[in-house]
Tab-separated table of C-alpha atoms and ligand atoms in Angstrom:
chain	number	residue	atom	x	y	z
A	281	MET	CA	68.218	89.295	109.195
A	282	ALA	CA	64.594	89.911	108.257
A	283	LEU	CA	63.645	89.601	104.603
A	284	GLN	CA	60.593	91.543	103.399
A	285	LEU	CA	58.271	90.150	100.724
A	286	LEU	CA	55.778	92.113	98.641
A	287	GLY	CA	53.065	90.587	96.480
A	288	SER	CA	49.461	89.442	96.348
A	289	ASP	CA	49.503	85.787	95.286
A	290	PRO	CA	49.316	83.705	98.477
A	291	LYS	CA	50.860	80.619	96.839
A	292	GLN	CA	53.832	82.516	95.416
A	293	MET	CA	54.295	84.442	98.654
A	294	GLY	CA	54.452	81.147	100.548
A	295	LEU	CA	57.047	79.741	98.133
A	296	HIS	CA	59.167	82.877	98.447
A	297	GLY	CA	58.852	82.872	102.239
A	298	ALA	CA	60.195	79.317	102.353
A	299	ARG	CA	63.010	80.259	99.952
A	300	ALA	CA	63.920	83.278	102.100
A	301	VAL	CA	64.424	80.996	105.077
A	302	GLU	CA	66.506	78.556	102.999
A	303	LEU	CA	68.727	81.528	102.128
A	304	GLY	CA	69.170	82.416	105.809
A	305	ALA	CA	66.398	84.826	106.776
A	306	THR	CA	65.580	84.567	110.481
A	307	GLN	CA	62.379	86.603	110.098
A	308	VAL	CA	60.025	87.055	107.150
A	309	ASP	CA	58.136	90.346	106.914
A	310	ILE	CA	55.325	91.189	104.496
A	311	ASN	CA	54.914	94.666	103.008
A	312	PHE	CA	51.343	96.006	103.104
A	313	GLY	CA	52.471	99.629	103.314
A	314	CYS	CA	54.202	100.571	100.065
A	315	PRO	CA	52.360	103.486	98.368
A	316	ALA	CA	54.266	103.410	95.047
A	317	LYS	CA	51.989	103.580	91.986
A	318	THR	CA	53.807	100.857	90.071
A	319	VAL	CA	53.708	98.533	93.058
A	320	ASN	CA	50.028	99.193	93.856
A	321	LYS	CA	49.064	98.820	90.181
A	322	HIS	CA	50.384	95.260	90.377
A	323	LYS	CA	48.400	94.686	93.594
A	324	GLY	CA	51.341	94.864	95.971
A	325	GLY	CA	51.812	96.952	99.106
A	326	CYS	CA	49.213	99.290	100.576
A	327	VAL	CA	46.497	98.653	97.972
A	328	LEU	CA	45.979	95.285	99.677
A	329	MET	CA	44.580	97.138	102.696
A	330	ARG	CA	41.345	97.431	100.692
A	331	GLU	CA	41.075	93.638	101.039
A	332	PRO	CA	41.714	92.387	104.582
A	333	GLU	CA	40.569	88.877	103.559
A	334	LEU	CA	43.320	88.722	100.946
A	335	MET	CA	45.837	90.076	103.470
A	336	TYR	CA	44.805	87.180	105.689
A	337	GLU	CA	45.280	84.660	102.853
A	338	ILE	CA	48.734	86.029	102.035
A	339	ALA	CA	49.978	86.146	105.628
A	340	ALA	CA	48.502	82.708	106.418
A	341	ALA	CA	50.174	81.202	103.336
A	342	VAL	CA	53.566	82.594	104.352
A	343	ARG	CA	53.020	81.478	107.948
A	344	ARG	CA	52.225	77.917	106.772
A	345	ALA	CA	55.257	77.809	104.477
A	346	VAL	CA	57.817	78.991	107.010
A	347	PRO	CA	59.140	76.920	109.975
A	348	ASP	CA	57.402	77.648	113.301
A	349	ALA	CA	60.603	79.043	114.834
A	350	ILE	CA	60.815	81.820	112.215
A	351	PRO	CA	58.604	84.835	113.001
A	352	VAL	CA	56.348	86.059	110.187
A	353	THR	CA	55.628	89.754	110.666
A	354	ALA	CA	53.898	92.501	108.696
A	355	LYS	CA	54.139	96.178	107.938
A	356	MET	CA	51.051	98.197	107.044
A	357	ARG	CA	49.548	101.685	107.060
A	358	LEU	CA	46.099	102.680	108.386
A	359	GLY	CA	44.368	102.113	105.054
A	360	TYR	CA	44.602	102.935	101.353
A	361	ASP	CA	41.816	105.434	100.592
A	362	ASP	CA	41.470	106.655	104.180
A	363	ARG	CA	42.575	105.749	107.711
A	364	SER	CA	39.671	103.434	108.474
A	365	MET	CA	41.138	99.992	107.748
A	366	GLY	CA	43.720	99.591	110.521
A	367	VAL	CA	41.625	97.490	112.884
A	368	ALA	CA	40.203	95.155	110.197
A	369	CYS	CA	43.626	94.613	108.637
A	370	GLY	CA	45.356	94.230	112.006
A	371	GLN	CA	42.825	91.603	113.038
A	372	ALA	CA	43.297	89.792	109.717
A	373	LEU	CA	47.065	89.671	110.261
A	374	GLU	CA	46.638	88.491	113.824
A	375	ALA	CA	44.282	85.707	112.702
A	376	ALA	CA	46.881	84.672	110.107
A	377	GLY	CA	49.521	84.280	112.822
A	378	ALA	CA	51.623	87.441	112.432
A	379	ALA	CA	54.105	87.747	115.288
A	380	GLU	CA	54.357	91.557	115.118
A	381	ILE	CA	52.657	94.336	113.166
A	382	VAL	CA	54.435	97.600	112.325
A	383	ILE	CA	52.021	100.432	111.548
A	384	HIS	CA	53.012	103.501	109.546
A	385	ALA	CA	50.394	105.891	110.903
A	386	ARG	CA	49.003	107.220	107.613
A	387	SER	CA	46.836	106.133	104.698
A	388	LYS	CA	48.257	105.640	101.217
A	389	VAL	CA	46.525	108.883	100.230
A	390	ASP	CA	48.330	110.696	103.081
A	391	GLY	CA	51.601	109.708	101.424
A	392	TYR	CA	54.467	111.006	103.531
A	393	LYS	CA	52.794	114.300	104.450
A	394	PRO	CA	52.945	115.285	108.157
A	395	PRO	CA	51.389	114.681	110.561
A	396	ALA	CA	51.423	110.973	111.328
A	397	TYR	CA	48.248	109.848	113.099
A	398	TRP	CA	49.767	108.011	116.063
A	399	GLU	CA	46.422	108.038	117.938
A	400	GLU	CA	44.970	105.775	115.235
A	401	ILE	CA	47.627	103.173	116.024
A	402	SER	CA	46.242	102.855	119.555
A	403	LYS	CA	42.882	101.702	118.116
A	404	VAL	CA	44.588	98.785	116.392
A	405	ARG	CA	46.746	98.088	119.413
A	406	ASN	CA	43.613	97.820	121.570
A	407	ALA	CA	41.945	95.479	119.067
A	408	VAL	CA	44.715	92.861	118.798
A	409	ALA	CA	46.901	90.903	121.216
A	410	THR	CA	49.750	90.807	118.668
A	411	PRO	CA	52.564	93.262	119.510
A	412	VAL	CA	52.155	96.493	117.530
A	413	ILE	CA	55.121	98.727	116.659
A	414	ALA	CA	54.456	102.406	115.933
A	415	ASN	CA	56.023	104.145	112.931
A	416	GLY	CA	55.914	107.531	111.214
A	417	GLU	CA	57.427	110.985	111.792
A	418	ILE	CA	59.701	110.073	114.675
A	419	TRP	CA	62.674	112.378	114.212
A	420	THR	CA	63.685	113.355	117.735
A	421	VAL	CA	63.806	111.870	121.205
A	422	ASP	CA	60.821	114.053	122.058
A	423	ASP	CA	58.871	112.565	119.104
A	424	TYR	CA	59.794	109.116	120.377
A	425	TRP	CA	58.326	109.737	123.824
A	426	ARG	CA	55.182	111.416	122.427
A	427	CYS	CA	54.622	108.611	119.936
A	428	ARG	CA	54.918	106.008	122.664
A	429	GLU	CA	52.422	107.882	124.817
A	430	VAL	CA	49.870	108.597	122.065
A	431	SER	CA	50.070	105.205	120.333
A	432	GLY	CA	50.348	103.192	123.543
A	433	CYS	CA	53.124	101.152	121.915
A	434	ASP	CA	56.292	100.158	123.797
A	435	ASP	CA	58.276	99.872	120.586
A	436	VAL	CA	58.684	102.154	117.601
A	437	MET	CA	60.276	101.876	114.177
A	438	ILE	CA	62.299	104.747	112.753
A	439	GLY	CA	62.654	105.157	108.984
A	440	ARG	CA	63.946	108.462	107.610
A	441	GLY	CA	64.904	109.898	110.992
B	799	FMN	C1	62.731	105.875	100.149
B	799	FMN	C2	61.874	105.033	101.066
B	799	FMN	C3	61.842	103.661	100.864
B	799	FMN	C4	61.053	102.847	101.698
B	799	FMN	N1	61.041	101.491	101.492
B	799	FMN	C5	60.341	100.690	102.341
B	799	FMN	C6	60.356	99.281	102.207
B	799	FMN	O1	60.982	98.710	101.316
B	799	FMN	N2	59.655	98.564	103.103
B	799	FMN	C7	58.940	99.141	104.117
B	799	FMN	O2	58.331	98.428	104.913
B	799	FMN	N3	58.895	100.467	104.266
B	799	FMN	C8	59.588	101.251	103.412
B	799	FMN	N4	59.531	102.621	103.562
B	799	FMN	C9	58.664	103.214	104.582
B	799	FMN	C10	59.396	103.381	105.902
B	799	FMN	O3	59.703	102.108	106.422
B	799	FMN	C11	58.523	104.103	106.925
B	799	FMN	O4	57.330	103.393	107.128
B	799	FMN	C12	58.170	105.517	106.510
B	799	FMN	O5	59.283	106.204	105.960
B	799	FMN	C13	57.604	106.308	107.688
B	799	FMN	O6	58.512	106.301	108.773
B	799	FMN	P1	59.501	107.564	109.039
B	799	FMN	O7	58.614	108.785	109.175
B	799	FMN	O8	60.235	107.197	110.307
B	799	FMN	O9	60.402	107.671	107.849
B	799	FMN	C14	60.301	103.444	102.741
B	799	FMN	C15	60.353	104.833	102.927
B	799	FMN	C16	61.109	105.634	102.114
B	799	FMN	C17	61.133	107.125	102.356
Protein backbone atom coordinates (compact mmCIF):
# COMPACT_ATOMS: atom_id res chain seq x y z
CA MET A 1 0.00 0.00 0.00
CA ALA A 2 1.63 3.22 -1.16
CA LEU A 3 0.57 6.44 0.52
CA GLN A 4 0.97 9.68 -1.44
CA LEU A 5 1.91 12.95 0.27
CA LEU A 6 1.47 16.45 -1.13
CA GLY A 7 3.01 19.59 0.33
CA SER A 8 5.98 21.93 0.26
CA ASP A 9 7.36 22.08 3.80
CA PRO A 10 10.23 19.57 3.97
CA LYS A 11 10.00 19.21 7.77
CA GLN A 12 6.26 18.53 7.76
CA MET A 13 6.57 16.20 4.78
CA GLY A 14 9.20 14.20 6.67
CA LEU A 15 6.97 13.95 9.76
CA HIS A 16 4.02 12.81 7.64
CA GLY A 17 6.18 10.29 5.77
CA ALA A 18 7.23 8.72 9.08
CA ARG A 19 3.60 8.70 10.27
CA ALA A 20 2.48 7.03 7.03
CA VAL A 21 4.88 4.18 7.68
CA GLU A 22 3.72 3.87 11.30
CA LEU A 23 0.19 3.48 9.92
CA GLY A 24 1.30 0.68 7.59
CA ALA A 25 2.38 2.25 4.30
CA THR A 26 4.96 0.09 2.52
CA GLN A 27 5.83 2.86 0.05
CA VAL A 28 5.67 6.64 0.35
CA ASP A 29 5.06 8.62 -2.84
CA ILE A 30 5.27 12.39 -3.25
CA ASN A 31 2.93 14.30 -5.56
CA PHE A 32 4.66 16.86 -7.80
CA GLY A 33 2.08 16.54 -10.56
CA CYS A 34 -1.25 17.86 -9.29
CA PRO A 35 -2.44 20.80 -11.47
CA ALA A 36 -5.38 21.89 -9.27
CA LYS A 37 -5.50 25.66 -8.66
CA THR A 38 -6.25 25.36 -4.96
CA VAL A 39 -3.42 22.91 -4.46
CA ASN A 40 -0.88 24.92 -6.49
CA LYS A 41 -1.91 28.16 -4.75
CA HIS A 42 -0.80 26.55 -1.49
CA LYS A 43 2.49 25.48 -3.12
CA GLY A 44 1.63 21.81 -3.50
CA GLY A 45 1.80 19.58 -6.56
CA CYS A 46 3.05 20.65 -9.98
CA VAL A 47 3.89 24.26 -9.04
CA LEU A 48 6.91 22.83 -7.20
CA MET A 49 8.40 21.91 -10.58
CA ARG A 50 9.40 25.58 -10.86
CA GLU A 51 11.78 24.90 -7.96
CA PRO A 52 13.83 21.71 -8.39
CA GLU A 53 15.96 22.65 -5.34
CA LEU A 54 12.85 22.65 -3.16
CA MET A 55 11.72 19.36 -4.71
CA TYR A 56 15.10 17.99 -3.66
CA GLU A 57 14.68 19.30 -0.09
CA ILE A 58 11.20 17.78 0.20
CA ALA A 59 12.14 14.37 -1.21
CA ALA A 60 15.37 14.24 0.83
CA ALA A 61 13.47 15.09 4.03
CA VAL A 62 10.97 12.29 3.42
CA ARG A 63 13.77 9.89 2.49
CA ARG A 64 15.60 10.70 5.76
CA ALA A 65 12.45 10.28 7.84
CA VAL A 66 11.39 6.92 6.44
CA PRO A 67 13.12 3.56 7.17
CA ASP A 68 15.60 2.46 4.48
CA ALA A 69 13.49 -0.58 3.56
CA ILE A 70 10.52 1.61 2.55
CA PRO A 71 10.80 3.03 -0.98
CA VAL A 72 10.23 6.77 -1.36
CA THR A 73 8.98 7.52 -4.87
CA ALA A 74 7.67 10.55 -6.74
CA LYS A 75 5.16 11.53 -9.37
CA MET A 76 5.70 14.58 -11.55
CA ARG A 77 4.86 16.15 -14.91
CA LEU A 78 7.33 17.68 -17.40
CA GLY A 79 7.09 21.16 -15.88
CA TYR A 80 4.60 23.80 -14.75
CA ASP A 81 4.76 26.63 -17.31
CA ASP A 82 6.17 24.48 -20.11
CA ARG A 83 7.72 21.05 -20.69
CA SER A 84 11.30 22.08 -20.00
CA MET A 85 11.78 21.06 -16.36
CA GLY A 86 11.67 17.25 -16.55
CA VAL A 87 15.41 16.63 -16.55
CA ALA A 88 16.25 19.14 -13.78
CA CYS A 89 13.43 17.87 -11.56
CA GLY A 90 14.19 14.21 -12.31
CA GLN A 91 17.83 14.75 -11.37
CA ALA A 92 16.78 16.53 -8.17
CA LEU A 93 14.59 13.57 -7.19
CA GLU A 94 17.33 11.11 -8.01
CA ALA A 95 19.82 13.06 -5.89
CA ALA A 96 17.30 13.00 -3.02
CA GLY A 97 17.12 9.20 -3.18
CA ALA A 98 13.82 8.57 -4.98
CA ALA A 99 13.45 4.89 -5.83
CA GLU A 100 11.15 5.46 -8.84
CA ILE A 101 9.82 8.46 -10.74
CA VAL A 102 6.45 8.40 -12.52
CA ILE A 103 6.16 11.05 -15.23
CA HIS A 104 2.83 12.31 -16.54
CA ALA A 105 4.01 13.49 -19.95
CA ARG A 106 2.56 17.02 -19.92
CA SER A 107 3.10 20.40 -18.31
CA LYS A 108 0.63 21.87 -15.83
CA VAL A 109 -0.44 24.27 -18.58
CA ASP A 110 -1.16 21.29 -20.88
CA GLY A 111 -3.69 20.12 -18.30
CA TYR A 112 -5.23 16.88 -19.50
CA LYS A 113 -5.39 17.88 -23.17
CA PRO A 114 -4.13 15.27 -25.68
CA PRO A 115 -1.53 14.49 -26.78
CA ALA A 116 0.82 13.32 -24.05
CA TYR A 117 4.47 14.00 -24.91
CA TRP A 118 5.94 10.55 -24.32
CA GLU A 119 9.14 11.46 -26.23
CA GLU A 120 9.94 14.02 -23.52
CA ILE A 121 9.94 11.24 -20.93
CA SER A 122 12.85 9.58 -22.74
CA LYS A 123 14.99 12.70 -22.12
CA VAL A 124 14.52 12.31 -18.38
CA ARG A 125 14.99 8.57 -18.57
CA ASN A 126 18.34 9.09 -20.30
CA ALA A 127 19.43 11.64 -17.69
CA VAL A 128 18.83 9.53 -14.55
CA ALA A 129 19.64 6.00 -13.41
CA THR A 130 16.47 5.90 -11.27
CA PRO A 131 13.70 3.79 -12.85
CA VAL A 132 11.23 6.01 -14.73
CA ILE A 133 7.60 5.00 -15.28
CA ALA A 134 5.71 6.57 -18.19
CA ASN A 135 2.19 7.95 -17.75
CA GLY A 136 -0.42 9.81 -19.79
CA GLU A 137 -2.99 8.93 -22.47
CA ILE A 138 -2.56 5.17 -22.38
CA TRP A 139 -6.03 3.87 -23.18
CA THR A 140 -5.43 0.81 -25.34
CA VAL A 141 -2.94 -2.01 -25.70
CA ASP A 142 -1.66 -0.25 -28.82
CA ASP A 143 -1.07 2.95 -26.78
CA TYR A 144 0.81 0.85 -24.24
CA TRP A 145 3.23 -0.54 -26.81
CA ARG A 146 3.73 2.86 -28.50
CA CYS A 147 4.33 4.58 -25.17
CA ARG A 148 6.92 1.99 -24.20
CA GLU A 149 8.70 2.43 -27.52
CA VAL A 150 8.63 6.25 -27.59
CA SER A 151 9.42 6.81 -23.90
CA GLY A 152 11.95 3.99 -23.66
CA CYS A 153 10.34 2.96 -20.36
CA ASP A 154 9.70 -0.70 -19.47
CA ASP A 155 6.87 0.23 -17.12
CA VAL A 156 3.85 2.47 -17.49
CA MET A 157 1.18 3.81 -15.17
CA ILE A 158 -2.45 3.94 -16.28
CA GLY A 159 -4.83 6.48 -14.74
CA ARG A 160 -8.17 7.13 -16.45
CA GLY A 161 -7.85 4.28 -18.94
C1 LIG B 1 -9.79 12.90 -11.16
C2 LIG B 1 -8.29 12.68 -11.15
C3 LIG B 1 -7.64 12.63 -9.93
C4 LIG B 1 -6.25 12.43 -9.88
N1 LIG B 1 -5.62 12.36 -8.67
C5 LIG B 1 -4.29 12.10 -8.61
C6 LIG B 1 -3.61 11.95 -7.37
O1 LIG B 1 -4.19 12.08 -6.29
N2 LIG B 1 -2.30 11.67 -7.41
C7 LIG B 1 -1.61 11.51 -8.58
O2 LIG B 1 -0.41 11.24 -8.55
N3 LIG B 1 -2.21 11.65 -9.77
C8 LIG B 1 -3.53 11.93 -9.81
N4 LIG B 1 -4.15 12.08 -11.03
C9 LIG B 1 -3.36 12.03 -12.26
C10 LIG B 1 -3.27 10.61 -12.80
O3 LIG B 1 -2.53 9.82 -11.90
C11 LIG B 1 -2.54 10.58 -14.14
O4 LIG B 1 -1.26 11.12 -14.01
C12 LIG B 1 -3.27 11.34 -15.23
O5 LIG B 1 -4.67 11.10 -15.21
C13 LIG B 1 -2.71 11.01 -16.61
O6 LIG B 1 -2.76 9.61 -16.84
P1 LIG B 1 -3.97 8.96 -17.71
O7 LIG B 1 -3.95 9.66 -19.06
O8 LIG B 1 -3.62 7.49 -17.78
O9 LIG B 1 -5.24 9.22 -16.97
C14 LIG B 1 -5.53 12.28 -11.10
C15 LIG B 1 -6.21 12.34 -12.32
C16 LIG B 1 -7.56 12.54 -12.38
C17 LIG B 1 -8.25 12.59 -13.72
